[in-house]
Coordinates of C-alpha atoms in Angstrom, one line a residue:
Chain P
M1 CA 28.8 -71.6 -145.9
S2 CA 31.8 -73.4 -147.2
G3 CA 30.9 -76.8 -144.8
A4 CA 27.8 -77.3 -147.2
L5 CA 30.1 -76.7 -150.5
L6 CA 32.6 -79.1 -149.3
V7 CA 30.1 -81.7 -148.2
A8 CA 28.3 -81.2 -151.9
V9 CA 31.6 -81.5 -153.8
L10 CA 32.7 -85.1 -151.5
R11 CA 29.2 -86.1 -153.0
N12 CA 29.5 -84.7 -156.4
P13 CA 33.1 -84.5 -157.7
A14 CA 32.0 -83.4 -161.2
S15 CA 30.0 -80.7 -159.8
A16 CA 33.4 -79.3 -159.0
S17 CA 34.1 -78.2 -162.6
R18 CA 31.5 -75.1 -162.1
L19 CA 33.3 -73.7 -159.0
T20 CA 34.6 -70.0 -159.2
P21 CA 38.0 -69.0 -157.7
G22 CA 36.0 -67.5 -154.5
D23 CA 34.8 -71.3 -154.1
W24 CA 37.7 -72.9 -154.6
N25 CA 39.7 -70.9 -152.0
G26 CA 36.6 -71.5 -149.7
L27 CA 36.5 -75.4 -150.4
I28 CA 40.3 -75.4 -150.0
A29 CA 40.2 -73.7 -146.4
A30 CA 37.3 -75.4 -145.1
S31 CA 38.6 -79.2 -146.4
R32 CA 41.8 -78.6 -144.5
A33 CA 40.1 -77.0 -141.4
E34 CA 37.9 -80.6 -141.3
R35 CA 41.1 -82.5 -142.4
L36 CA 39.0 -83.7 -145.2
I37 CA 41.4 -82.0 -148.3
G38 CA 43.0 -85.6 -148.7
T39 CA 39.7 -87.0 -149.1
L40 CA 38.8 -84.3 -151.2
A41 CA 41.8 -84.6 -153.2
V42 CA 41.3 -88.3 -154.1
R43 CA 37.5 -87.9 -154.6
L44 CA 38.7 -84.9 -157.3
A45 CA 41.4 -87.2 -159.2
G46 CA 40.5 -87.1 -163.1
V47 CA 38.3 -84.3 -162.6
S48 CA 39.3 -81.3 -164.6
V49 CA 40.1 -78.7 -162.1
P50 CA 42.0 -75.3 -162.4
A51 CA 45.7 -75.1 -162.9
S52 CA 46.7 -74.0 -159.6
V53 CA 44.5 -76.4 -157.6
E54 CA 46.3 -79.3 -159.7
P55 CA 49.8 -78.9 -157.2
I56 CA 47.7 -78.3 -154.3
L57 CA 45.4 -81.6 -154.7
A58 CA 48.8 -83.8 -155.3
D59 CA 50.1 -82.9 -152.2
A60 CA 47.4 -83.6 -150.6
R61 CA 47.3 -87.0 -152.0
D62 CA 50.7 -87.1 -151.2
E63 CA 50.5 -86.1 -147.7
A64 CA 47.5 -88.7 -146.7
A65 CA 49.6 -91.8 -148.9
R66 CA 52.7 -90.5 -146.0
E67 CA 50.5 -90.4 -143.5
A68 CA 48.9 -94.2 -144.3
R69 CA 52.5 -95.5 -144.6
Q70 CA 53.4 -93.9 -141.1
A71 CA 50.3 -95.2 -139.7
L72 CA 51.0 -98.7 -140.7
W73 CA 54.5 -98.6 -139.5
E74 CA 53.1 -97.6 -136.2
A75 CA 50.7 -100.8 -136.3
D76 CA 53.7 -102.8 -136.9
R77 CA 55.7 -101.3 -134.0
A78 CA 52.7 -101.9 -131.8
A79 CA 52.1 -105.4 -133.1
A80 CA 55.9 -106.1 -132.3
A81 CA 55.8 -104.8 -128.8
L82 CA 52.6 -106.9 -128.0
A83 CA 53.9 -109.8 -129.9
G84 CA 55.4 -111.6 -126.9
T85 CA 51.7 -111.5 -125.0
G86 CA 50.2 -113.2 -127.3
I87 CA 47.5 -110.4 -127.3
P88 CA 45.6 -109.9 -130.7
V89 CA 46.2 -106.3 -132.0
I90 CA 43.1 -104.7 -133.1
L91 CA 43.0 -101.7 -135.4
L92 CA 40.5 -99.3 -134.9
K93 CA 39.5 -96.1 -136.5
G94 CA 42.4 -94.6 -139.4
T95 CA 44.9 -97.0 -139.3
A96 CA 42.2 -100.0 -139.6
Y97 CA 40.7 -98.3 -142.7
A98 CA 44.2 -97.8 -143.9
A99 CA 45.3 -101.3 -143.2
A100 CA 42.6 -103.0 -145.0
G101 CA 42.5 -100.9 -147.8
L102 CA 39.0 -99.6 -147.0
R103 CA 37.0 -96.8 -148.9
A104 CA 37.0 -94.8 -145.8
G105 CA 40.9 -94.8 -145.7
E106 CA 41.2 -93.5 -149.0
G107 CA 43.1 -90.0 -148.3
R108 CA 42.3 -90.2 -145.0
F109 CA 44.2 -88.2 -142.4
I110 CA 45.4 -90.7 -139.6
G111 CA 46.3 -88.7 -136.1
D112 CA 47.0 -91.2 -133.7
L113 CA 47.4 -95.5 -133.6
D114 CA 43.8 -96.9 -131.5
I115 CA 44.1 -100.1 -130.6
L116 CA 41.5 -102.1 -128.8
V117 CA 42.5 -105.2 -126.4
P118 CA 40.6 -106.8 -123.4
R119 CA 40.7 -105.0 -120.6
D120 CA 41.6 -108.2 -118.2
R121 CA 45.3 -108.2 -119.9
L122 CA 45.3 -104.3 -119.8
D123 CA 48.3 -104.3 -117.4
D124 CA 50.4 -106.8 -119.6
V125 CA 49.8 -104.3 -122.6
E126 CA 50.4 -101.2 -120.6
A127 CA 54.1 -102.8 -119.4
A128 CA 55.1 -104.5 -123.0
I129 CA 54.1 -101.0 -124.6
L130 CA 56.4 -98.7 -121.8
T131 CA 58.8 -101.6 -122.5
A132 CA 58.9 -100.8 -126.2
G133 CA 59.9 -96.9 -125.9
W134 CA 56.2 -95.4 -125.4
E135 CA 55.8 -92.7 -122.7
W136 CA 53.3 -90.9 -120.8
V137 CA 51.9 -87.9 -122.3
K138 CA 49.7 -86.2 -119.5
P139 CA 51.7 -85.5 -116.4
D140 CA 48.9 -83.8 -114.4
P141 CA 47.8 -86.8 -111.9
Y142 CA 43.9 -85.8 -111.8
D143 CA 43.7 -86.5 -115.6
D144 CA 45.5 -89.5 -115.3
D145 CA 43.0 -91.0 -112.1
Y146 CA 40.1 -89.7 -114.4
Y147 CA 41.4 -91.7 -117.1
R148 CA 42.1 -95.1 -115.5
R149 CA 38.8 -94.6 -113.2
W150 CA 36.4 -93.6 -116.1
M151 CA 37.7 -94.0 -119.4
H152 CA 37.3 -96.6 -122.4
E153 CA 41.1 -95.9 -123.0
L154 CA 44.1 -95.5 -121.0
P155 CA 45.8 -92.0 -120.9
P156 CA 47.8 -91.5 -124.4
M157 CA 51.5 -92.2 -124.7
I158 CA 53.6 -91.0 -127.0
H159 CA 57.1 -93.0 -128.5
K160 CA 60.0 -91.2 -127.4
E161 CA 61.7 -91.9 -130.6
R162 CA 59.2 -91.5 -133.2
D163 CA 56.9 -88.7 -131.7
R164 CA 53.6 -90.6 -132.2
M165 CA 50.8 -91.3 -129.9
I166 CA 49.1 -94.4 -128.9
D167 CA 45.8 -94.8 -127.8
I168 CA 44.9 -98.2 -126.1
H169 CA 41.1 -99.0 -125.7
H170 CA 39.7 -101.8 -123.9
T171 CA 36.0 -101.1 -124.1
I172 CA 34.3 -99.0 -126.6
L173 CA 32.8 -95.7 -124.6
P174 CA 33.7 -94.2 -121.4
L175 CA 32.6 -96.2 -118.5
T176 CA 30.4 -93.5 -117.1
A177 CA 28.4 -93.3 -120.7
R178 CA 24.9 -94.4 -120.4
Q179 CA 25.4 -96.8 -123.5
T180 CA 27.6 -99.9 -123.0
P181 CA 28.3 -101.8 -126.2
D182 CA 30.0 -105.1 -125.7
A183 CA 33.6 -105.0 -126.3
A184 CA 34.2 -108.4 -125.6
T185 CA 31.5 -109.5 -128.8
M186 CA 33.3 -107.1 -130.8
M187 CA 36.7 -108.5 -130.2
A188 CA 35.7 -112.1 -130.6
D189 CA 34.4 -111.3 -134.3
A190 CA 37.3 -109.1 -135.0
V191 CA 38.4 -109.9 -138.7
R192 CA 42.0 -111.1 -139.2
L193 CA 44.1 -109.2 -141.6
D194 CA 46.7 -110.8 -144.0
N195 CA 49.5 -109.0 -141.9
G196 CA 48.5 -110.9 -138.9
L197 CA 46.8 -107.5 -137.5
Y198 CA 43.0 -107.4 -136.8
I199 CA 39.9 -104.9 -137.2
L200 CA 36.5 -104.9 -136.5
S201 CA 33.8 -106.9 -138.5
P202 CA 31.9 -104.4 -140.9
E203 CA 28.9 -104.1 -138.8
D204 CA 31.2 -103.3 -135.8
R205 CA 33.1 -100.5 -137.7
V206 CA 29.9 -98.7 -138.2
C207 CA 28.8 -99.2 -134.4
H208 CA 32.1 -98.2 -133.1
A209 CA 32.5 -95.1 -135.4
A210 CA 29.0 -94.2 -134.6
A211 CA 29.2 -94.4 -130.9
H212 CA 32.1 -92.1 -131.2
L213 CA 30.2 -89.5 -133.0
F214 CA 27.1 -89.3 -131.4
A215 CA 27.0 -90.7 -128.1
D216 CA 30.5 -89.5 -126.9
G217 CA 32.3 -86.5 -128.7
D218 CA 31.0 -82.9 -129.4
L219 CA 31.1 -83.4 -133.1
A220 CA 34.7 -81.8 -133.5
G221 CA 35.9 -83.2 -137.0
G222 CA 32.7 -84.4 -137.2
L223 CA 32.3 -84.3 -141.1
R224 CA 35.3 -86.5 -141.6
N225 CA 34.2 -89.0 -139.2
L226 CA 30.5 -89.1 -140.8
W227 CA 32.2 -89.5 -144.3
D228 CA 34.0 -92.6 -142.3
I229 CA 30.5 -93.8 -141.7
H230 CA 29.4 -93.2 -145.1
C231 CA 32.0 -95.3 -146.8
L232 CA 31.9 -98.2 -144.2
L233 CA 28.0 -98.4 -144.6
T234 CA 29.0 -99.3 -148.2
E235 CA 30.8 -102.6 -146.6
C236 CA 27.9 -103.9 -144.1
R237 CA 26.7 -107.2 -145.1
S238 CA 23.2 -106.2 -144.9
M239 CA 21.2 -103.1 -143.0
P240 CA 19.1 -105.6 -141.0
A241 CA 22.6 -107.0 -139.7
L242 CA 23.8 -103.8 -138.8
T243 CA 20.1 -103.1 -137.0
A244 CA 20.8 -106.2 -135.2
R245 CA 24.4 -105.6 -134.0
A246 CA 23.5 -101.8 -133.2
A247 CA 20.7 -103.4 -130.8
Q248 CA 23.0 -105.7 -129.3
H249 CA 25.5 -102.9 -128.3
G250 CA 22.8 -100.6 -127.2
L251 CA 23.6 -98.6 -130.0
T252 CA 20.1 -98.4 -132.1
K253 CA 20.1 -94.3 -131.5
A254 CA 23.3 -93.6 -132.6
V255 CA 23.4 -96.2 -135.7
A256 CA 20.2 -94.9 -136.6
R257 CA 21.3 -91.6 -136.4
A258 CA 24.5 -92.0 -138.1
T259 CA 22.7 -93.6 -141.2
R260 CA 20.4 -90.5 -141.4
L261 CA 23.0 -88.2 -141.3
A262 CA 25.6 -89.8 -143.5
N263 CA 22.3 -90.2 -146.0
A264 CA 21.2 -86.9 -145.9
L265 CA 24.8 -85.2 -146.1
Y266 CA 26.8 -87.5 -148.6
R267 CA 23.7 -89.0 -150.5
E268 CA 21.4 -86.2 -150.8
D269 CA 18.9 -88.6 -149.1
R270 CA 17.2 -86.2 -146.3
S271 CA 13.9 -88.7 -145.6
G272 CA 13.6 -89.3 -142.0
L273 CA 15.5 -86.5 -140.6
T274 CA 14.4 -85.3 -137.6
A275 CA 14.0 -81.6 -136.2
F276 CA 17.0 -82.8 -133.9
D277 CA 18.6 -84.2 -136.8
H278 CA 18.5 -80.5 -138.3
L279 CA 20.6 -79.2 -135.1
F280 CA 23.3 -82.0 -136.3
V281 CA 23.6 -80.9 -139.4
A282 CA 23.8 -77.2 -138.8
R283 CA 26.6 -78.2 -136.0
L284 CA 28.6 -80.9 -138.9
L285 CA 28.1 -78.0 -141.3
A286 CA 29.4 -74.9 -139.0
R287 CA 32.3 -73.6 -141.0
D288 CA 33.0 -70.6 -143.2
G289 CA 35.1 -70.0 -146.3
W290 CA 38.1 -69.0 -144.6
G291 CA 38.2 -72.2 -142.7
R292 CA 36.7 -70.7 -139.5
E293 CA 34.5 -72.0 -137.2
T294 CA 30.6 -70.7 -137.0
R295 CA 28.0 -71.0 -134.7
K296 CA 29.7 -70.6 -131.4
L297 CA 26.5 -71.1 -129.5
L298 CA 25.3 -74.2 -131.0
R299 CA 28.9 -75.7 -131.0
F300 CA 28.7 -75.0 -127.3
A301 CA 26.0 -76.9 -126.6
F302 CA 27.0 -79.6 -128.4
F303 CA 30.0 -79.5 -126.1
V304 CA 27.7 -79.3 -123.2
R305 CA 25.9 -82.3 -124.8
S306 CA 28.9 -84.3 -124.9
H307 CA 29.7 -84.3 -121.1
W308 CA 26.2 -84.9 -120.6
L309 CA 26.4 -88.1 -122.2
R310 CA 29.2 -89.2 -120.8
M311 CA 29.1 -88.5 -117.2
P312 CA 26.3 -88.6 -114.6
P313 CA 25.5 -84.9 -113.4
I314 CA 26.7 -84.8 -110.1
M315 CA 30.1 -86.3 -111.2
L316 CA 29.8 -83.7 -114.5
A317 CA 29.3 -80.9 -112.1
R318 CA 32.8 -81.9 -110.0
H319 CA 34.8 -82.5 -113.2
L320 CA 33.7 -79.2 -114.8
W321 CA 34.9 -77.5 -111.6
T322 CA 38.0 -79.0 -111.3
K323 CA 39.3 -78.7 -115.1
W324 CA 37.9 -74.8 -114.5
R325 CA 40.4 -74.6 -111.4
K326 CA 43.0 -75.6 -114.1
G327 CA 42.5 -73.4 -116.4
H328 CA 40.9 -75.3 -119.3
R329 CA 38.1 -73.4 -120.7
P330 CA 36.0 -74.6 -123.8
A331 CA 37.3 -73.4 -127.1
Chain S
M1 CA 36.6 -62.0 -143.7
K2 CA 36.4 -57.9 -143.6
H3 CA 39.7 -57.5 -145.0
Q4 CA 42.0 -59.4 -147.3
V5 CA 44.7 -59.1 -149.6
M6 CA 45.9 -62.1 -152.0
L7 CA 49.6 -62.1 -153.2
R8 CA 51.9 -64.3 -154.5
I9 CA 55.7 -64.9 -153.4
G10 CA 57.8 -67.2 -155.8
P11 CA 55.9 -70.5 -156.3
A12 CA 53.4 -70.1 -153.2
S13 CA 50.5 -67.7 -153.3
F14 CA 48.6 -67.0 -149.9
R15 CA 45.2 -65.4 -149.1
V16 CA 45.3 -63.2 -145.9
G17 CA 42.4 -62.1 -144.0
S18 CA 42.0 -59.9 -141.3
A19 CA 39.7 -58.7 -139.0
W20 CA 41.1 -55.0 -138.8
P21 CA 42.4 -52.8 -141.8
Q22 CA 45.6 -51.6 -141.0
P23 CA 47.6 -55.3 -141.6
I24 CA 45.9 -55.5 -144.9
V25 CA 46.7 -51.9 -145.9
D26 CA 50.4 -52.4 -145.1
L27 CA 50.4 -55.9 -146.9
A28 CA 49.1 -54.1 -149.9
R29 CA 51.2 -51.4 -149.8
L30 CA 54.6 -53.1 -149.5
Y31 CA 53.5 -56.0 -151.6
A32 CA 52.0 -53.9 -154.4
A33 CA 54.6 -55.0 -157.3
Y34 CA 54.1 -58.5 -156.5
P35 CA 51.7 -61.0 -158.7
Q36 CA 48.5 -61.9 -157.8
P37 CA 48.2 -65.9 -157.3
E38 CA 47.3 -67.8 -160.6
D39 CA 43.6 -68.1 -161.7
G40 CA 42.8 -66.0 -158.2
I41 CA 43.2 -69.2 -156.2
A42 CA 45.7 -69.2 -153.5
D43 CA 47.7 -71.9 -151.9
F44 CA 47.2 -70.8 -148.6
T45 CA 45.1 -68.8 -146.3
V46 CA 46.1 -66.8 -143.3
R47 CA 43.8 -65.0 -140.8
L48 CA 44.3 -62.7 -138.2
E49 CA 41.5 -62.7 -135.9
P50 CA 40.7 -61.3 -132.3
T51 CA 41.7 -63.7 -129.7
R52 CA 38.3 -63.3 -128.4
P53 CA 35.5 -61.6 -129.7
W54 CA 35.6 -58.5 -128.0
R55 CA 39.4 -58.1 -128.0
R56 CA 38.7 -56.8 -131.5
F57 CA 37.9 -53.2 -130.0
I58 CA 39.4 -53.5 -126.6
R59 CA 43.2 -54.0 -126.4
P60 CA 43.3 -55.2 -129.8
S61 CA 44.9 -59.1 -129.6
V62 CA 45.6 -60.7 -133.0
F63 CA 45.6 -64.5 -132.9
I64 CA 47.5 -65.9 -135.9
G65 CA 45.3 -68.8 -137.7
G66 CA 45.2 -70.4 -141.2
D67 CA 45.3 -73.6 -142.9
H68 CA 48.4 -74.6 -140.7
M69 CA 48.5 -73.2 -136.8
L70 CA 50.7 -73.7 -133.9
A71 CA 48.4 -74.0 -131.2
D72 CA 50.7 -72.3 -129.0
A73 CA 51.7 -69.6 -131.0
A74 CA 51.3 -66.4 -128.9
P75 CA 48.7 -63.6 -129.5
M76 CA 50.3 -60.3 -130.6
A77 CA 49.6 -56.4 -130.5
L78 CA 47.3 -54.9 -133.4
A79 CA 50.6 -52.5 -133.9
H80 CA 52.6 -55.2 -135.0
G81 CA 49.7 -56.7 -137.4
L82 CA 52.0 -56.7 -140.0
L83 CA 54.5 -58.8 -138.4
A84 CA 51.7 -61.0 -137.5
A85 CA 50.7 -61.7 -141.1
E86 CA 54.2 -62.4 -141.9
M87 CA 54.6 -65.1 -139.5
G88 CA 51.0 -66.4 -140.5
M89 CA 52.7 -66.9 -144.0
N90 CA 56.0 -68.1 -142.7
M91 CA 53.9 -70.8 -140.8
Q92 CA 52.0 -72.1 -143.7
M93 CA 55.0 -72.5 -145.7
A94 CA 57.1 -74.0 -142.5
L95 CA 54.3 -76.4 -141.5
G96 CA 52.3 -76.5 -145.3
W97 CA 54.7 -76.6 -148.1
R98 CA 55.8 -79.8 -149.8
R99 CA 56.9 -79.0 -153.3
H100 CA 60.3 -78.0 -152.5
L101 CA 62.9 -78.8 -149.4
L102 CA 62.4 -75.9 -147.3
L103 CA 65.6 -75.0 -146.1
H104 CA 65.6 -72.3 -143.4
A105 CA 68.3 -69.9 -145.3
S106 CA 68.7 -66.9 -147.1
C107 CA 69.9 -67.1 -150.4
V108 CA 71.3 -64.5 -153.2
E109 CA 71.9 -65.0 -157.0
K110 CA 74.7 -63.9 -159.1
D111 CA 75.4 -64.9 -163.0
G112 CA 73.2 -67.8 -162.5
R113 CA 74.5 -69.5 -159.3
A114 CA 72.9 -69.0 -156.0
L115 CA 74.8 -68.7 -152.4
V116 CA 73.2 -70.1 -149.9
M117 CA 73.5 -68.6 -146.5
T118 CA 71.9 -70.5 -143.2
G119 CA 72.3 -70.2 -139.3
E120 CA 70.3 -69.4 -136.4
S121 CA 68.5 -66.2 -135.8
G122 CA 71.2 -63.7 -134.9
S123 CA 73.5 -65.1 -137.5
G124 CA 73.5 -62.2 -139.4
K125 CA 72.4 -64.3 -143.0
S126 CA 69.3 -62.2 -143.4
T127 CA 71.0 -58.8 -143.0
L128 CA 73.9 -59.9 -145.3
A129 CA 71.8 -61.1 -148.0
A130 CA 69.6 -57.9 -148.3
Q131 CA 73.2 -56.0 -148.3
L132 CA 74.2 -58.3 -151.3
G133 CA 70.7 -57.7 -152.7
E134 CA 71.6 -54.0 -153.2
R135 CA 75.1 -54.7 -154.2
G136 CA 74.5 -56.2 -157.5
W137 CA 73.1 -59.4 -156.5
R138 CA 69.8 -60.9 -156.9
L139 CA 68.0 -61.1 -153.5
M140 CA 66.3 -64.5 -153.4
G141 CA 65.0 -64.6 -150.2
D142 CA 66.2 -63.4 -146.2
E143 CA 64.4 -66.7 -144.8
F144 CA 63.4 -69.8 -146.9
A145 CA 65.4 -71.2 -149.8
L146 CA 63.7 -73.7 -151.7
L147 CA 65.0 -77.1 -153.2
D148 CA 63.9 -78.3 -155.8
P149 CA 64.1 -82.2 -155.7
S150 CA 63.7 -83.3 -159.2
T151 CA 66.4 -80.5 -160.6
G152 CA 68.3 -79.8 -157.7
Q153 CA 67.9 -76.0 -158.4
I154 CA 66.8 -73.6 -155.8
F155 CA 63.8 -71.3 -156.2
A156 CA 63.1 -68.0 -154.7
F157 CA 60.9 -66.9 -151.9
P158 CA 61.8 -63.3 -151.5
R159 CA 59.2 -62.1 -149.0
L160 CA 59.6 -59.1 -147.1
V161 CA 63.1 -58.5 -145.6
S162 CA 62.7 -58.7 -141.8
L163 CA 65.2 -56.5 -140.5
K164 CA 65.8 -56.4 -136.5
N165 CA 67.3 -54.2 -134.0
Q166 CA 70.7 -53.0 -135.4
A167 CA 70.5 -54.4 -139.0
I168 CA 67.7 -51.5 -139.3
A169 CA 69.8 -48.4 -139.1
V170 CA 72.2 -50.9 -141.2
M171 CA 69.8 -51.1 -144.3
Q172 CA 68.7 -47.5 -144.1
G173 CA 72.1 -46.8 -145.5
E174 CA 72.0 -48.8 -148.4
A175 CA 68.3 -48.8 -149.7
P176 CA 65.7 -45.6 -150.2
A177 CA 62.9 -44.9 -147.5
E178 CA 60.0 -45.6 -149.6
R179 CA 61.3 -49.4 -149.5
F180 CA 60.6 -49.8 -146.0
G181 CA 57.8 -50.7 -143.8
P182 CA 56.4 -49.2 -140.7
L183 CA 58.8 -49.4 -137.9
M184 CA 57.4 -51.9 -135.3
R185 CA 58.9 -51.3 -131.5
D186 CA 59.2 -53.9 -128.8
T187 CA 58.0 -56.8 -130.8
P188 CA 58.7 -60.5 -129.4
K189 CA 61.8 -60.6 -131.6
G190 CA 62.7 -56.7 -130.8
D191 CA 62.5 -53.9 -133.1
I192 CA 61.3 -55.1 -136.5
R193 CA 61.0 -53.3 -139.7
H194 CA 60.0 -54.8 -143.2
L195 CA 62.3 -54.3 -146.2
V196 CA 60.7 -54.6 -149.9
P197 CA 62.9 -56.3 -151.8
N198 CA 64.2 -54.4 -155.0
R199 CA 63.1 -54.5 -158.5
S200 CA 64.6 -57.5 -159.9
A201 CA 64.1 -59.5 -156.9
V202 CA 60.7 -59.3 -157.5
T203 CA 60.8 -59.6 -161.3
R204 CA 62.3 -62.2 -161.4
M205 CA 61.3 -64.2 -158.7
D206 CA 60.2 -67.4 -160.7
E207 CA 63.8 -68.2 -161.9
G208 CA 65.3 -70.8 -160.6
T209 CA 69.3 -70.9 -159.9
I210 CA 71.8 -73.7 -159.7
P211 CA 73.4 -73.5 -156.2
A212 CA 76.9 -73.1 -156.2
L213 CA 78.1 -71.9 -152.1
L214 CA 76.8 -72.6 -149.0
L215 CA 78.2 -70.7 -145.8
F216 CA 77.2 -70.9 -142.3
P217 CA 77.8 -66.9 -141.1
R218 CA 78.0 -66.5 -137.6
F219 CA 77.9 -62.4 -136.7
G220 CA 80.1 -61.2 -133.5
F221 CA 83.3 -63.1 -133.8
A222 CA 86.7 -62.5 -134.8
P223 CA 86.9 -63.4 -139.3
E224 CA 87.4 -67.0 -139.5
V225 CA 86.9 -69.4 -142.4
R226 CA 86.6 -72.7 -141.7
E227 CA 85.7 -75.6 -144.0
V228 CA 82.5 -77.7 -143.1
G229 CA 82.3 -81.4 -144.5
Q230 CA 79.3 -82.8 -146.0
G231 CA 78.5 -84.8 -143.1
E232 CA 78.3 -81.8 -140.7
A233 CA 76.5 -79.7 -143.6
F234 CA 74.1 -82.5 -144.1
M235 CA 73.1 -82.8 -140.6
R236 CA 72.8 -78.9 -140.0
L237 CA 70.4 -78.5 -142.7
T238 CA 68.2 -81.1 -141.6
Q239 CA 67.8 -79.1 -138.5
A240 CA 67.2 -76.1 -140.6
S241 CA 64.6 -77.6 -142.6
T242 CA 60.9 -77.6 -141.6
N243 CA 59.8 -80.3 -143.8
Y244 CA 63.0 -82.6 -144.4
V245 CA 61.2 -85.5 -142.6
T246 CA 57.7 -84.8 -144.5
L247 CA 59.5 -85.4 -147.5
G248 CA 60.7 -88.5 -146.7
E249 CA 63.3 -90.1 -149.3
R250 CA 62.7 -87.1 -151.8
G251 CA 64.6 -84.9 -149.3
F252 CA 67.2 -87.0 -148.2
T253 CA 68.3 -87.6 -152.0
A254 CA 67.6 -83.9 -152.4
L255 CA 69.8 -83.0 -149.3
T256 CA 72.3 -85.4 -150.1
R257 CA 73.1 -84.3 -153.5
F258 CA 73.1 -80.5 -152.1
V259 CA 76.3 -81.0 -149.9
T260 CA 77.5 -83.3 -152.2
D261 CA 77.8 -80.9 -155.1
I262 CA 78.5 -77.7 -153.3
P263 CA 81.3 -76.5 -151.1
A264 CA 80.5 -75.2 -147.4
R265 CA 82.2 -72.9 -145.3
A266 CA 81.7 -71.5 -141.8
I267 CA 82.4 -68.0 -141.6
D268 CA 82.5 -66.1 -138.7
F269 CA 82.5 -62.0 -139.1
S270 CA 82.2 -58.7 -136.8
S271 CA 81.1 -56.4 -139.4
G272 CA 78.9 -56.5 -142.5
D273 CA 81.6 -55.1 -144.9
E274 CA 84.2 -57.8 -143.6
A275 CA 81.9 -60.4 -144.3
I276 CA 80.9 -59.2 -147.7
A277 CA 84.8 -58.9 -148.5
M278 CA 85.1 -62.5 -147.2
I279 CA 82.4 -63.8 -149.3
D280 CA 83.5 -62.1 -152.4
R281 CA 87.0 -64.0 -152.0
L282 CA 84.9 -67.2 -151.6
W283 CA 83.2 -66.9 -154.4
E284 CA 85.7 -66.1 -156.5
T285 CA 87.9 -69.4 -155.3
L286 CA 85.0 -71.8 -155.0
A287 CA 81.8 -71.1 -156.5

């Protein structure tokens, strides 16, 4: 299983010197599929690898540097668009890590720009962003209505010239979720960077990442998100401070699970793993040496779980029925 | 995966896996003269998988996967499995290659200098390159020309030549039967048959070459030659490159140097022989 090999090499880059050509092919395919090849390449800098692997890793490092440059430019453009509103731009996820030079940002693939803004200023933000050249992506009225009523973010928008997406968050988890982390407190405690942009506090960064990985999503791309958490944990002031903050947001379980799993996969400290955690590990590592997804049934179970967490049963039934009629099928 | 093959084409190497044996058997036969990846480690993985588990057996349907994928790529019939494998390899190059500026162009070489031909699908660039490749030129590729940003040289990517529709009969008149792949009828691009580049194209695939002439051929029009300015050539090549934006400043610098150093002409033609005569004249005066 190459998911496991990928985790082992990220944990201990020196172990790469013992890999066979077959291992390398599997490792490269799995790390691309998990969008971790940039991170892997940064981790392997300085480790002796076969001559044919060297340019593959160099390409991945170049690509990551380009991603970061592009992401920071998008953040700059969003800040310029919102300058007139007086609303501070709080960066989330990959762009935040890159902007602050955090370890989680090293070599990281960065997709969309994610920002967090106060919910009561959402109309101003939306107007300013539309004026600055972003436009709606989802033409479907059901999707648009769904986002606006129930989600923690506006429907995605894309910039008409630069072709880059922006996700504007106004709270942490979907409004339908059982936990309700306190976005206002997160915003109040955000940290100002030198360039005038903001990122969440160290503890809130872990809370935010853990909330999305364990209280919301279906764990697609989970190895990358868990690597983020592994890196972010090292920047927390203390474990008690993190525990207290998690409790304040109602995220005690998610943060505890994130910590246990990050320790198990990226520090090889498997103490305290629960029976249910082992299912998460199996799901996270479900990737073979051709970069293919494996354990279809387990994946489907986590897909169902993500929806179960996201909304109450009657609403879920109605939502799935609507999406099914529109032709959507789980992957 | 159950069936697999590895191969190297110029600077790029591939590992192709398939749920079915036939595409791999075809690839192994047609690429038999090509080298293996260095160290047995490939730059890219391509997967030919059933779109749904049962579609391996019932009305087999090939999904082209791999390291780099297009979400909306249409599935293909198993009878077109070889084409699917070729498309999978092209997709890796188009979306993932960053060691050269990738020009969607065919390319041939003579006396250490390269002729680059670019144009839309149907322009005749692929057939022209294949014909020249049988008439004393070295075929460097019918799909991608790789421009090295650090040296300005063109590097070859001599994959199988993909012949479409009438081009199949044209080339059957030029190359021996054993160098042809299976005839695939009614593919999304019409009838397709692959041609293995000749020996010198394969044995010399690692040799870079200084570019000397850029042509924009257009098949189906009365013969005419038109000068193409540097600005127009630059703009058309940015559109013909899949990684121009990705390479950033390196791509810009490489392409600027390319269009500044090399003369460019648009040529209209109505037959291969006519085009080759025009190319010979232009090559003598300009290259």
